[in-house]
Amino acid sequence: MKIIDGGVTAAQGFEAAGVEAAIKYQNRKDMSLIYSRVPCKAAGVFTSNVVKAAPVLWDKEIVAHSPYAQAVVVNAGIANACTGKEGYACCARTAKKAAAVLTVPEDSVLVASTGVIGWQLPLEKIEAGIEKLAAAKADTPEAGLAAVEAMMTTDTKPKQAAVQIEIGGKTVTIGACCKGSGMIHPNMCTMLGFIATDIAISKELLQEALSEDVKDTFNMISVDGDTSTNDTLVILANGLAGNAEVTEKGRDYEAFREALHYIDTTLAKKMAGDGEGATALFETKVTGAATKEEAKSLAKSVVCSSLTKAMIYGHDANVGRIMCALGYAGVDFDPEQVDIFCEGDGNRMQICRNGMLTDYNEDEATKILAAPEVSVIVDMHRGEAEAAAWGCDLTYDYVKINADYRS
Amino acid sequence: MKIIDGGVTAAQGFEAAGVEAAIKYQNRKDMSLIYSRVPCKAAGVFTSNVVKAAPVLWDKEIVAHSPYAQAVVVNAGIANACTGKEGYACCARTAKKAAAVLTVPEDSVLVASTGVIGWQLPLEKIEAGIEKLAAAKADTPEAGLAAVEAMMTTDTKPKQAAVQIEIGGKTVTIGACCKGSGMIHPNMCTMLGFIATDIAISKELLQEALSEDVKDTFNMISVDGDTSTNDTLVILANGLAGNAEVTEKGRDYEAFREALHYIDTTLAKKMAGDGEGATALFETKVTGAATKEEAKSLAKSVVCSSLTKAMIYGHDANVGRIMCALGYAGVDFDPEQVDIFCEGDGNRMQICRNGMLTDYNEDEATKILAAPEVSVIVDMHRGEAEAAAWGCDLTYDYVKINADYRS
């Protein structure tokens, strides 16, 4: 596997664009297009929230029932959630306009929105934006970057990743981008994520690879515990790599899975580290758990705790809060077996042994926790299973951003 | 039922004290005593966290196996959690010292601690504190207030409540106090709560009344989603009211339950409203739910959401965040049936109808949400069940308090 530069336009046959459409934000790009020159197999995973945004309902239909997908139209600023029939009709109109401009079928157009919930989208601006997108689309890295920049809300950095692998002597590329900063929590995030690959693969295996991989990647991150109404992760595979179609599990499938896992992990960590107001990526690794599920529950509990998150912001190695968060994770363990380490900038220190504080040096611990990427490693001494979860610190800026997001 | 002034010394035969013992804090009261002149039936509910502080383990034993209880010794500053055998031994030594000074059996002494996790208690200071407490104890309102002040950590206000009811022609009094500000979440809180009553009642009914009532009161509040290692709520009943002992359910038991419910609700709301950094009490009432459990899950989900909490701080009626939090509560409902109202300072406004925003006036909504006690009322239109949950807003000060709590 070779890590390469670029994002959603890295794979063959994919084009992208990002333009200003003044949906809500002014003087910045706020609409994106991802487009494949040829039809794609599509797979997707969507929010588990009962309150699903209109674009989520639309895309679920397309992924389940359309013969193929060929374009994604994204807007930032308004989420098109809690918008009823009018909101769903807006998705249909968006797809219709894009279909006309791109000369593709209406049911090959996916849509995605992020932003304020409850407001209707201004359809005329969306339609004007689609015309600009179609005119601007290109297969360059710059076009991929413009697309991801245009979908940012409170994100501070565009998030992209790309890799190449060999399958049957052919070079297969996977490029991807995502946005997400608030309302981020396991079970998908507002989080919009788009993966574009030129692999030839059956639709069933494409969906299975995606569904399995999100469990250990995007579903293991949390910024604030709020599962959004709009979470969407879509993968498009257009087959232009020319490999013999992957139709069963085996070496080729595993190579693809490994590459996809790298892409998903990279983007998930970028998303966690760029959580609203965050100053640090906060990773928790649980080892020595009895089962994988148990390891995941424990790791998630620690990264989701407001108190551990505030402690990371304060660079304060507060073992009690970590023990406390482990203790309410729903796992029945013996506290006196637990060892805890913290790690940052390549330095590692044991801060808890057998459930009690070690006599670690506070100044050293503070230095470790001041790193931009901080890990808490918990050894449960119960078995062999392990898992990781990712979050970020809780800061003044998180409160500031969310006390009045709409104004 | 008559609401009266006072707290834990309101009922006959109860004395209290609060003194300076310099456990961790300097120049403030940090140890409390609650004492009954005669033996008491005792009942308690304790944290569900797997990591239980030593005093929790001690008190569970006393409540389960001692014939009676007569005193509670409390300290603030150090939680005596994650302290192993040494921590448990400290509870035993505390009880031993209190027993000697108060001439009561060792196994009638309950202990409770709140503060930093992981540190050992300074036993000599604890013992010196107990001598001061015994000398200072009195049955006055001032002594009750001193006791609750001495158990405060990041609390900004002492929390007390007291009521009187008639049972069999006798006046029965219930007085209570509690502390709690951070690590507060359903399933008990650090939260320490003490209820002192002169009712004569069987131990079984005392425990049942307490266990049932916390489900709708203390277990329905959340400050930050973190269930503490130290949560303790204890009720002592010394029988001095002189009523015929309540030994079965009926009118007398119901009168006591109603009074206890008032006490628990009052203290729970005071605790939520005084959450770390809070500027407002944030109540969510869910009506029209299919079942009570469903109503509770929905109400809790809304008060626990970081995004709704930040929205209350910003006085911003963000319907989308409320809908979003309802949507991930684990209840499978139709979003298009949901109505939402907000209420504050006696004003009420509908902000959502059939799952979509009403055209409410933003300025009016902001005014309502600026009240010191704000309610969000959700009508699910699915049935007759209802529930309330209480929390507080998420503020800069919450982050400030928790970024470096120990220094």
CSV table of N, CA and C in Angstrom, one decimal, chain A residues 277-333:
chain,number,residue,atom,x,y,z
A,277,GLY,N,-13.5,23.4,18.5
A,277,GLY,CA,-12.8,24.0,19.5
A,277,GLY,C,-11.5,23.2,20.0
A,278,ALA,N,-11.3,22.0,19.4
A,278,ALA,CA,-10.3,21.1,19.9
A,278,ALA,C,-8.9,21.7,19.7
A,279,THR,N,-8.0,21.4,20.7
A,279,THR,CA,-6.6,21.7,20.6
A,279,THR,C,-5.7,20.5,20.5
A,280,ALA,N,-6.4,19.3,20.7
A,280,ALA,CA,-5.6,18.1,20.7
A,280,ALA,C,-6.5,16.9,20.2
A,281,LEU,N,-5.8,15.9,19.5
A,281,LEU,CA,-6.4,14.6,19.2
A,281,LEU,C,-6.3,13.8,20.5
A,282,PHE,N,-7.3,13.2,21.0
A,282,PHE,CA,-7.3,12.4,22.2
A,282,PHE,C,-7.7,11.0,21.9
A,283,GLU,N,-6.6,10.1,21.9
A,283,GLU,CA,-6.9,8.7,21.6
A,283,GLU,C,-6.9,7.9,22.9
A,284,THR,N,-7.8,6.9,23.0
A,284,THR,CA,-7.7,5.9,24.1
A,284,THR,C,-7.6,4.5,23.5
A,285,LYS,N,-6.6,3.8,23.9
A,285,LYS,CA,-6.4,2.4,23.5
A,285,LYS,C,-6.6,1.5,24.7
A,286,VAL,N,-7.5,0.6,24.5
A,286,VAL,CA,-7.8,-0.4,25.6
A,286,VAL,C,-7.2,-1.7,25.1
A,287,THR,N,-6.3,-2.3,25.9
A,287,THR,CA,-5.7,-3.6,25.7
A,287,THR,C,-6.1,-4.6,26.8
A,288,GLY,N,-5.9,-5.9,26.6
A,288,GLY,CA,-6.1,-6.8,27.6
A,288,GLY,C,-7.6,-7.0,28.0
A,289,ALA,N,-8.5,-6.6,27.1
A,289,ALA,CA,-9.9,-6.8,27.4
A,289,ALA,C,-10.3,-8.2,27.1
A,290,ALA,N,-11.5,-8.6,27.7
A,290,ALA,CA,-11.9,-10.0,27.5
A,290,ALA,C,-12.5,-10.2,26.1
A,291,THR,N,-13.2,-9.2,25.6
A,291,THR,CA,-13.8,-9.2,24.2
A,291,THR,C,-13.5,-7.9,23.5
A,292,LYS,N,-13.7,-8.0,22.2
A,292,LYS,CA,-13.5,-6.8,21.4
A,292,LYS,C,-14.6,-5.8,21.7
A,293,GLU,N,-15.8,-6.2,21.9
A,293,GLU,CA,-17.0,-5.3,22.3
A,293,GLU,C,-16.7,-4.6,23.6
A,294,GLU,N,-16.2,-5.3,24.5
A,294,GLU,CA,-15.8,-4.8,25.8
A,294,GLU,C,-14.7,-3.7,25.7
A,295,ALA,N,-13.7,-4.0,24.9
A,295,ALA,CA,-12.6,-3.1,24.6
A,295,ALA,C,-13.2,-1.8,24.0
A,296,LYS,N,-14.1,-1.9,23.1
A,296,LYS,CA,-14.7,-0.8,22.4
A,296,LYS,C,-15.5,0.1,23.4
A,297,SER,N,-16.3,-0.6,24.2
A,297,SER,CA,-17.1,0.2,25.2
A,297,SER,C,-16.3,1.0,26.1
A,298,LEU,N,-15.2,0.3,26.6
A,298,LEU,CA,-14.3,1.0,27.6
A,298,LEU,C,-13.6,2.2,26.9
A,299,ALA,N,-13.1,2.0,25.7
A,299,ALA,CA,-12.3,3.0,25.0
A,299,ALA,C,-13.2,4.2,24.7
A,300,LYS,N,-14.4,3.9,24.3
A,300,LYS,CA,-15.4,5.0,23.9
A,300,LYS,C,-15.8,5.8,25.2
A,301,SER,N,-16.0,5.1,26.3
A,301,SER,CA,-16.4,5.7,27.5
A,301,SER,C,-15.4,6.8,27.9
A,302,VAL,N,-14.1,6.4,27.8
A,302,VAL,CA,-13.0,7.4,28.2
A,302,VAL,C,-13.0,8.6,27.3
A,303,VAL,N,-13.1,8.4,25.9
A,303,VAL,CA,-13.0,9.5,25.0
A,303,VAL,C,-14.2,10.4,25.0
A,304,CYS,N,-15.3,9.8,25.5
A,304,CYS,CA,-16.6,10.6,25.5
A,304,CYS,C,-16.8,11.4,26.8
A,305,SER,N,-16.1,11.1,27.8
A,305,SER,CA,-16.3,11.8,29.1
A,305,SER,C,-15.9,13.3,29.1
A,306,SER,N,-16.9,14.1,29.4
A,306,SER,CA,-16.6,15.5,29.5
A,306,SER,C,-15.4,15.8,30.4
A,307,LEU,N,-15.3,15.0,31.5
A,307,LEU,CA,-14.3,15.3,32.5
A,307,LEU,C,-12.9,14.9,32.0
A,308,THR,N,-12.8,13.8,31.3
A,308,THR,CA,-11.5,13.4,30.7
A,308,THR,C,-11.1,14.4,29.6
A,309,LYS,N,-12.1,14.8,28.8
A,309,LYS,CA,-11.8,15.8,27.7
A,309,LYS,C,-11.3,17.1,28.3
A,310,ALA,N,-11.9,17.6,29.4
A,310,ALA,CA,-11.5,18.8,30.0
A,310,ALA,C,-10.1,18.7,30.6
A,311,MET,N,-9.8,17.5,31.1
A,311,MET,CA,-8.5,17.2,31.7
A,311,MET,C,-7.4,17.2,30.6
A,312,ILE,N,-7.7,16.7,29.4
A,312,ILE,CA,-6.8,16.8,28.3
A,312,ILE,C,-6.5,18.3,27.9
A,313,TYR,N,-7.5,19.1,27.9
A,313,TYR,CA,-7.4,20.5,27.6
A,313,TYR,C,-6.5,21.1,28.7
A,314,GLY,N,-6.6,20.7,30.0
A,314,GLY,CA,-5.8,21.3,31.0
A,314,GLY,C,-4.5,20.6,31.2
A,315,HIS,N,-4.2,19.6,30.4
A,315,HIS,CA,-2.9,18.9,30.5
A,315,HIS,C,-2.7,18.3,31.8
A,316,ASP,N,-3.8,17.8,32.4
A,316,ASP,CA,-3.8,17.3,33.8
A,316,ASP,C,-4.0,15.8,33.8
A,317,ALA,N,-3.0,15.0,34.3
A,317,ALA,CA,-3.1,13.6,34.3
A,317,ALA,C,-4.0,13.1,35.5
A,318,ASN,N,-5.3,13.2,35.3
A,318,ASN,CA,-6.3,12.9,36.4
A,318,ASN,C,-6.7,11.5,36.3
A,319,VAL,N,-6.0,10.6,36.9
A,319,VAL,CA,-6.3,9.2,36.8
A,319,VAL,C,-7.7,8.8,37.2
A,320,GLY,N,-8.2,9.5,38.3
A,320,GLY,CA,-9.5,9.3,38.8
A,320,GLY,C,-10.6,9.4,37.8
A,321,ARG,N,-10.5,10.4,36.9
A,321,ARG,CA,-11.5,10.6,35.9
A,321,ARG,C,-11.5,9.4,34.9
A,322,ILE,N,-10.3,9.0,34.6
A,322,ILE,CA,-10.2,7.8,33.6
A,322,ILE,C,-10.8,6.6,34.2
A,323,MET,N,-10.4,6.3,35.5
A,323,MET,CA,-11.0,5.2,36.2
A,323,MET,C,-12.5,5.3,36.3
A,324,CYS,N,-12.9,6.5,36.6
A,324,CYS,CA,-14.4,6.7,36.7
A,324,CYS,C,-15.1,6.4,35.4
A,325,ALA,N,-14.6,6.9,34.3
A,325,ALA,CA,-15.2,6.7,33.0
A,325,ALA,C,-15.1,5.2,32.6
A,326,LEU,N,-14.1,4.5,32.9
A,326,LEU,CA,-14.0,3.0,32.7
A,326,LEU,C,-15.1,2.4,33.5
A,327,GLY,N,-15.3,2.9,34.7
A,327,GLY,CA,-16.2,2.2,35.7
A,327,GLY,C,-17.7,2.3,35.3
A,328,TYR,N,-18.1,3.3,34.5
A,328,TYR,CA,-19.5,3.4,34.1
A,328,TYR,C,-19.7,3.0,32.7
A,329,ALA,N,-18.7,2.2,32.1
A,329,ALA,CA,-18.8,1.8,30.7
A,329,ALA,C,-19.7,0.6,30.5
A,330,GLY,N,-20.2,0.1,31.6
A,330,GLY,CA,-21.1,-1.1,31.5
A,330,GLY,C,-20.4,-2.4,31.5
A,331,VAL,N,-19.1,-2.4,31.8
A,331,VAL,CA,-18.3,-3.6,31.9
A,331,VAL,C,-18.0,-3.9,33.3
A,332,ASP,N,-18.2,-5.2,33.7
A,332,ASP,CA,-18.0,-5.5,35.1
A,332,ASP,C,-16.6,-6.1,35.4
A,333,PHE,N,-15.6,-5.2,35.7
A,333,PHE,CA,-14.2,-5.5,35.9
A,333,PHE,C,-13.7,-5.3,37.3
